[in-house]
Amino acid sequence: MNRPLDQTDWRIIAALQEDGRLSFNQLGRRVNLSAPAVAERVRRLEESGVIAGYQARIDPVRAGLPLTAFVQLRCALTKCLLKTTNSDEFPEVVEVHKLSGNWCSMLKVRVASMPHLEGLLERIGTHGEMNSHVVLSTQYEGRAVEPPPTDPQLASRSEGWRR
Amino acid sequence: MNRPLDQTDWRIIAALQEDGRLSFNQLGRRVNLSAPAVAERVRRLEESGVIAGYQARIDPVRAGLPLTAFVQLRCALTKCLLKTTNSDEFPEVVEVHKLSGNWCSMLKVRVASMPHLEGLLERIGTHGEMNSHVVLSTQYEGRAVEPPPTDPQLASRSEGWRR
DNA sequence: CGTGAAAACACATGCAC
DNA sequence: GTGCATGTGTTTTCACG
């Protein structure tokens, strides 16, 4: 329903992922556009949902949640975590994805301590078989999304089977 | 090195995770504080690193990256992805975590298409054994971090072995 | 550590081009 | 798309509790 994003849009997106509080003046300077022009583009990006919002990035370690873990879940179908619980029951769960493959879902959780993690896993475990991975360190997270490649080679790679 | 976060700090953190562009006026209204008071607290939170920055949330689907996948990697020690490559080589990789357990790292990747994913996995695969999980749908992501529980029961759970 | 009001500043917005 | 004028909202400072 929308025009594809051009290069300038992507420069705006990059700048706002770096600093979401840039004014239209500052932003315009970075992308070589006047303030009104950039304001109009940002308005479009927000309206079309490309920009879904703005948020402060909280460092979980300094906020008292130094432990991160990934939890894979193979739900018992009748009591799938995704359906039977509202998310308020598990504020520690900051991400939930439904997966293809053997495991039906992938959670990312933030906790304050090992006992906290242990207790959380016990509560989650009632929903099905479980597999957890404790994060030792995080190289990066919430990295800026970049424009997809336009490389025609890439688009044609799957054509190999035709010949 | 810093005072622990009080309840007001957490209300500020919650508000700024919801809307990172709130002015001190609006923010103050939400947490029942005057603008100067809230400005001082935010300054402290930024300085101490609890607030690590502000960023626009980009919807990867609308931005042309509708596919997300998790990739677990068991690196060949000599050519570990974490050490041998700079992150610019893999703009599709938006998260990198080092893990305990069998798999040495967990990546989250965003791609434009299946051929794109296939090509990326081939490139990543040169760094070691690999295990990938395609995300079918995402319930939520980048959920607001909440204050850790103060529940004493939780902190004492690990004492069970003493008796 | 908080308030409230006033000052200086920067910003978003509209319009002519 | 630009550049500028305008009015509004903001940040910031300060005296005070």
mmCIF file of N, CA and C in Angstrom, chain B residues 68-132:
data_model
loop_
_atom_site.group_PDB
_atom_site.id
_atom_site.type_symbol
_atom_site.label_atom_id
_atom_site.label_comp_id
_atom_site.label_asym_id
_atom_site.label_seq_id
_atom_site.Cartn_x
_atom_site.Cartn_y
_atom_site.Cartn_z
ATOM 1 N N THR B 68 12.443 -13.272 10.383
ATOM 2 C CA THR B 68 13.351 -13.287 11.529
ATOM 3 C C THR B 68 13.732 -14.726 11.821
ATOM 4 N N ALA B 69 14.974 -14.921 12.236
ATOM 5 C CA ALA B 69 15.384 -16.267 12.625
ATOM 6 C C ALA B 69 16.403 -16.191 13.752
ATOM 7 N N PHE B 70 16.421 -17.246 14.561
ATOM 8 C CA PHE B 70 17.470 -17.392 15.563
ATOM 9 C C PHE B 70 18.464 -18.428 15.046
ATOM 10 N N VAL B 71 19.728 -18.140 15.248
ATOM 11 C CA VAL B 71 20.774 -19.052 14.805
ATOM 12 C C VAL B 71 21.684 -19.361 15.976
ATOM 13 N N GLN B 72 21.763 -20.651 16.297
ATOM 14 C CA GLN B 72 22.712 -21.070 17.321
ATOM 15 C C GLN B 72 23.974 -21.549 16.622
ATOM 16 N N LEU B 73 25.103 -21.231 17.217
ATOM 17 C CA LEU B 73 26.381 -21.495 16.565
ATOM 18 C C LEU B 73 27.305 -22.217 17.537
ATOM 19 N N ARG B 74 27.937 -23.257 17.035
ATOM 20 C CA ARG B 74 28.994 -23.900 17.818
ATOM 21 C C ARG B 74 30.274 -23.643 17.056
ATOM 22 N N CYS B 75 31.002 -22.627 17.516
ATOM 23 C CA CYS B 75 32.114 -22.134 16.725
ATOM 24 C C CYS B 75 33.287 -23.095 16.728
ATOM 25 N N ALA B 76 33.923 -23.204 15.583
ATOM 26 C CA ALA B 76 35.259 -23.753 15.581
ATOM 27 C C ALA B 76 36.131 -22.716 16.292
ATOM 28 N N LEU B 77 36.835 -23.154 17.331
ATOM 29 C CA LEU B 77 37.487 -22.194 18.226
ATOM 30 C C LEU B 77 38.411 -21.228 17.495
ATOM 31 N N THR B 78 39.092 -21.730 16.491
ATOM 32 C CA THR B 78 40.083 -20.887 15.822
ATOM 33 C C THR B 78 39.431 -19.811 14.970
ATOM 34 N N LYS B 79 38.235 -20.056 14.509
ATOM 35 C CA LYS B 79 37.598 -19.089 13.631
ATOM 36 C C LYS B 79 36.218 -18.698 14.157
ATOM 37 N N CYS B 80 36.174 -18.402 15.436
ATOM 38 C CA CYS B 80 34.901 -18.039 16.056
ATOM 39 C C CYS B 80 34.372 -16.765 15.422
ATOM 40 N N LEU B 81 33.102 -16.792 15.097
ATOM 41 C CA LEU B 81 32.445 -15.636 14.480
ATOM 42 C C LEU B 81 32.640 -14.381 15.312
ATOM 43 N N LEU B 82 32.633 -14.568 16.632
ATOM 44 C CA LEU B 82 32.696 -13.408 17.516
ATOM 45 C C LEU B 82 34.033 -12.687 17.429
ATOM 46 N N LYS B 83 35.065 -13.411 16.993
ATOM 47 C CA LYS B 83 36.396 -12.812 17.023
ATOM 48 C C LYS B 83 36.923 -12.461 15.641
ATOM 49 N N THR B 84 36.544 -13.273 14.669
ATOM 50 C CA THR B 84 37.198 -13.101 13.369
ATOM 51 C C THR B 84 36.501 -12.097 12.456
ATOM 52 N N THR B 85 35.282 -11.759 12.766
ATOM 53 C CA THR B 85 34.567 -10.865 11.862
ATOM 54 C C THR B 85 34.177 -9.593 12.589
ATOM 55 N N ASN B 86 34.206 -8.496 11.858
ATOM 56 C CA ASN B 86 33.578 -7.333 12.442
ATOM 57 C C ASN B 86 32.122 -7.346 12.021
ATOM 58 N N SER B 87 31.303 -6.683 12.777
ATOM 59 C CA SER B 87 29.868 -6.851 12.618
ATOM 60 C C SER B 87 29.352 -6.269 11.307
ATOM 61 N N ASP B 88 30.146 -5.440 10.655
ATOM 62 C CA ASP B 88 29.690 -4.847 9.402
ATOM 63 C C ASP B 88 29.496 -5.887 8.305
ATOM 64 N N GLU B 89 30.193 -7.026 8.461
ATOM 65 C CA GLU B 89 30.043 -8.064 7.446
ATOM 66 C C GLU B 89 28.664 -8.691 7.462
ATOM 67 N N PHE B 90 27.990 -8.597 8.609
ATOM 68 C CA PHE B 90 26.679 -9.224 8.745
ATOM 69 C C PHE B 90 25.646 -8.232 9.271
ATOM 70 N N PRO B 91 25.227 -7.293 8.422
ATOM 71 C CA PRO B 91 24.239 -6.323 8.887
ATOM 72 C C PRO B 91 22.908 -6.991 9.231
ATOM 73 N N GLU B 92 22.699 -8.197 8.735
ATOM 74 C CA GLU B 92 21.440 -8.888 9.027
ATOM 75 C C GLU B 92 21.378 -9.374 10.465
ATOM 76 N N VAL B 93 22.546 -9.488 11.095
ATOM 77 C CA VAL B 93 22.590 -9.989 12.471
ATOM 78 C C VAL B 93 22.335 -8.840 13.432
ATOM 79 N N VAL B 94 21.188 -8.839 14.068
ATOM 80 C CA VAL B 94 20.832 -7.711 14.937
ATOM 81 C C VAL B 94 21.136 -7.973 16.408
ATOM 82 N N GLU B 95 21.431 -9.229 16.744
ATOM 83 C CA GLU B 95 21.799 -9.559 18.132
ATOM 84 C C GLU B 95 22.844 -10.658 18.135
ATOM 85 N N VAL B 96 23.785 -10.540 19.042
ATOM 86 C CA VAL B 96 24.766 -11.604 19.257
ATOM 87 C C VAL B 96 24.957 -11.803 20.753
ATOM 88 N N HIS B 97 24.709 -13.037 21.196
ATOM 89 C CA HIS B 97 24.922 -13.376 22.608
ATOM 90 C C HIS B 97 25.862 -14.569 22.701
ATOM 91 N N LYS B 98 26.727 -14.531 23.701
ATOM 92 C CA LYS B 98 27.543 -15.687 24.005
ATOM 93 C C LYS B 98 26.774 -16.516 25.031
ATOM 94 N N LEU B 99 26.738 -17.826 24.809
ATOM 95 C CA LEU B 99 25.892 -18.680 25.638
ATOM 96 C C LEU B 99 26.706 -19.668 26.466
ATOM 97 N N SER B 100 26.136 -20.067 27.567
ATOM 98 C CA SER B 100 26.643 -21.258 28.244
ATOM 99 C C SER B 100 26.007 -22.465 27.566
ATOM 100 N N GLY B 101 26.528 -23.621 27.850
ATOM 101 C CA GLY B 101 25.940 -24.828 27.290
ATOM 102 C C GLY B 101 26.602 -25.236 25.997
ATOM 103 N N ASN B 102 25.906 -26.085 25.265
ATOM 104 C CA ASN B 102 26.473 -26.725 24.084
ATOM 105 C C ASN B 102 26.765 -25.769 22.943
ATOM 106 N N TRP B 103 25.969 -24.700 22.873
ATOM 107 C CA TRP B 103 26.098 -23.795 21.746
ATOM 108 C C TRP B 103 26.793 -22.525 22.210
ATOM 109 N N CYS B 104 27.808 -22.098 21.472
ATOM 110 C CA CYS B 104 28.611 -21.002 22.006
ATOM 111 C C CYS B 104 27.981 -19.650 21.779
ATOM 112 N N SER B 105 27.063 -19.561 20.801
ATOM 113 C CA SER B 105 26.438 -18.255 20.627
ATOM 114 C C SER B 105 25.050 -18.343 20.010
ATOM 115 N N MET B 106 24.302 -17.288 20.236
ATOM 116 C CA MET B 106 22.932 -17.186 19.741
ATOM 117 C C MET B 106 22.820 -15.877 18.973
ATOM 118 N N LEU B 107 22.404 -15.962 17.726
ATOM 119 C CA LEU B 107 22.224 -14.769 16.902
ATOM 120 C C LEU B 107 20.744 -14.584 16.604
ATOM 121 N N LYS B 108 20.343 -13.333 16.494
ATOM 122 C CA LYS B 108 19.034 -13.055 15.903
ATOM 123 C C LYS B 108 19.275 -12.334 14.598
ATOM 124 N N VAL B 109 18.642 -12.807 13.534
ATOM 125 C CA VAL B 109 18.876 -12.220 12.213
ATOM 126 C C VAL B 109 17.554 -11.780 11.583
ATOM 127 N N ARG B 110 17.645 -10.722 10.776
ATOM 128 C CA ARG B 110 16.493 -10.197 10.032
ATOM 129 C C ARG B 110 16.824 -10.218 8.555
ATOM 130 N N VAL B 111 15.974 -10.833 7.760
ATOM 131 C CA VAL B 111 16.252 -10.906 6.332
ATOM 132 C C VAL B 111 15.007 -10.599 5.518
ATOM 133 N N ALA B 112 15.250 -10.370 4.216
ATOM 134 C CA ALA B 112 14.184 -9.932 3.329
ATOM 135 C C ALA B 112 13.403 -11.094 2.731
ATOM 136 N N SER B 113 14.035 -12.257 2.674
ATOM 137 C CA SER B 113 13.413 -13.366 1.937
ATOM 138 C C SER B 113 14.105 -14.672 2.299
ATOM 139 N N MET B 114 13.514 -15.751 1.873
ATOM 140 C CA MET B 114 14.133 -17.062 2.088
ATOM 141 C C MET B 114 15.482 -17.185 1.379
ATOM 142 N N PRO B 115 15.585 -16.770 0.122
ATOM 143 C CA PRO B 115 16.923 -16.826 -0.508
ATOM 144 C C PRO B 115 17.941 -16.009 0.277
ATOM 145 N N HIS B 116 17.499 -14.879 0.779
ATOM 146 C CA HIS B 116 18.385 -14.049 1.583
ATOM 147 C C HIS B 116 18.843 -14.817 2.826
ATOM 148 N N LEU B 117 17.908 -15.467 3.482
ATOM 149 C CA LEU B 117 18.253 -16.249 4.672
ATOM 150 C C LEU B 117 19.204 -17.392 4.296
ATOM 151 N N GLU B 118 18.889 -18.041 3.202
ATOM 152 C CA GLU B 118 19.721 -19.169 2.784
ATOM 153 C C GLU B 118 21.163 -18.722 2.553
ATOM 154 N N GLY B 119 21.302 -17.616 1.849
ATOM 155 C CA GLY B 119 22.649 -17.108 1.589
ATOM 156 C C GLY B 119 23.367 -16.710 2.864
ATOM 157 N N LEU B 120 22.642 -16.071 3.752
ATOM 158 C CA LEU B 120 23.242 -15.645 5.020
ATOM 159 C C LEU B 120 23.712 -16.845 5.825
ATOM 160 N N LEU B 121 22.876 -17.879 5.902
ATOM 161 C CA LEU B 121 23.246 -19.065 6.683
ATOM 162 C C LEU B 121 24.473 -19.748 6.083
ATOM 163 N N GLU B 122 24.563 -19.715 4.767
ATOM 164 C CA GLU B 122 25.752 -20.291 4.142
ATOM 165 C C GLU B 122 27.008 -19.533 4.553
ATOM 166 N N ARG B 123 26.898 -18.220 4.565
ATOM 167 C CA ARG B 123 28.057 -17.411 4.967
ATOM 168 C C ARG B 123 28.403 -17.627 6.431
ATOM 169 N N ILE B 124 27.371 -17.670 7.264
ATOM 170 C CA ILE B 124 27.617 -17.873 8.697
ATOM 171 C C ILE B 124 28.170 -19.267 8.951
ATOM 172 N N GLY B 125 27.678 -20.226 8.178
ATOM 173 C CA GLY B 125 28.019 -21.628 8.403
ATOM 174 C C GLY B 125 29.497 -21.921 8.299
ATOM 175 N N THR B 126 30.229 -21.063 7.616
ATOM 176 C CA THR B 126 31.667 -21.288 7.504
ATOM 177 C C THR B 126 32.366 -21.145 8.848
ATOM 178 N N HIS B 127 31.665 -20.565 9.824
ATOM 179 C CA HIS B 127 32.306 -20.320 11.117
ATOM 180 C C HIS B 127 32.098 -21.460 12.117
ATOM 181 N N GLY B 128 31.331 -22.451 11.726
ATOM 182 C CA GLY B 128 31.158 -23.557 12.652
ATOM 183 C C GLY B 128 29.801 -24.221 12.493
ATOM 184 N N GLU B 129 29.545 -25.187 13.325
ATOM 185 C CA GLU B 129 28.273 -25.891 13.279
ATOM 186 C C GLU B 129 27.132 -24.948 13.640
ATOM 187 N N MET B 130 25.971 -25.202 13.087
ATOM 188 C CA MET B 130 24.919 -24.198 13.112
ATOM 189 C C MET B 130 23.564 -24.849 13.328
ATOM 190 N N ASN B 131 22.663 -24.111 13.919
ATOM 191 C CA ASN B 131 21.322 -24.610 14.171
ATOM 192 C C ASN B 131 20.375 -23.426 14.052
ATOM 193 N N SER B 132 19.440 -23.480 13.127
ATOM 194 C CA SER B 132 18.616 -22.288 12.909
ATOM 195 C C SER B 132 17.140 -22.543 13.170
#
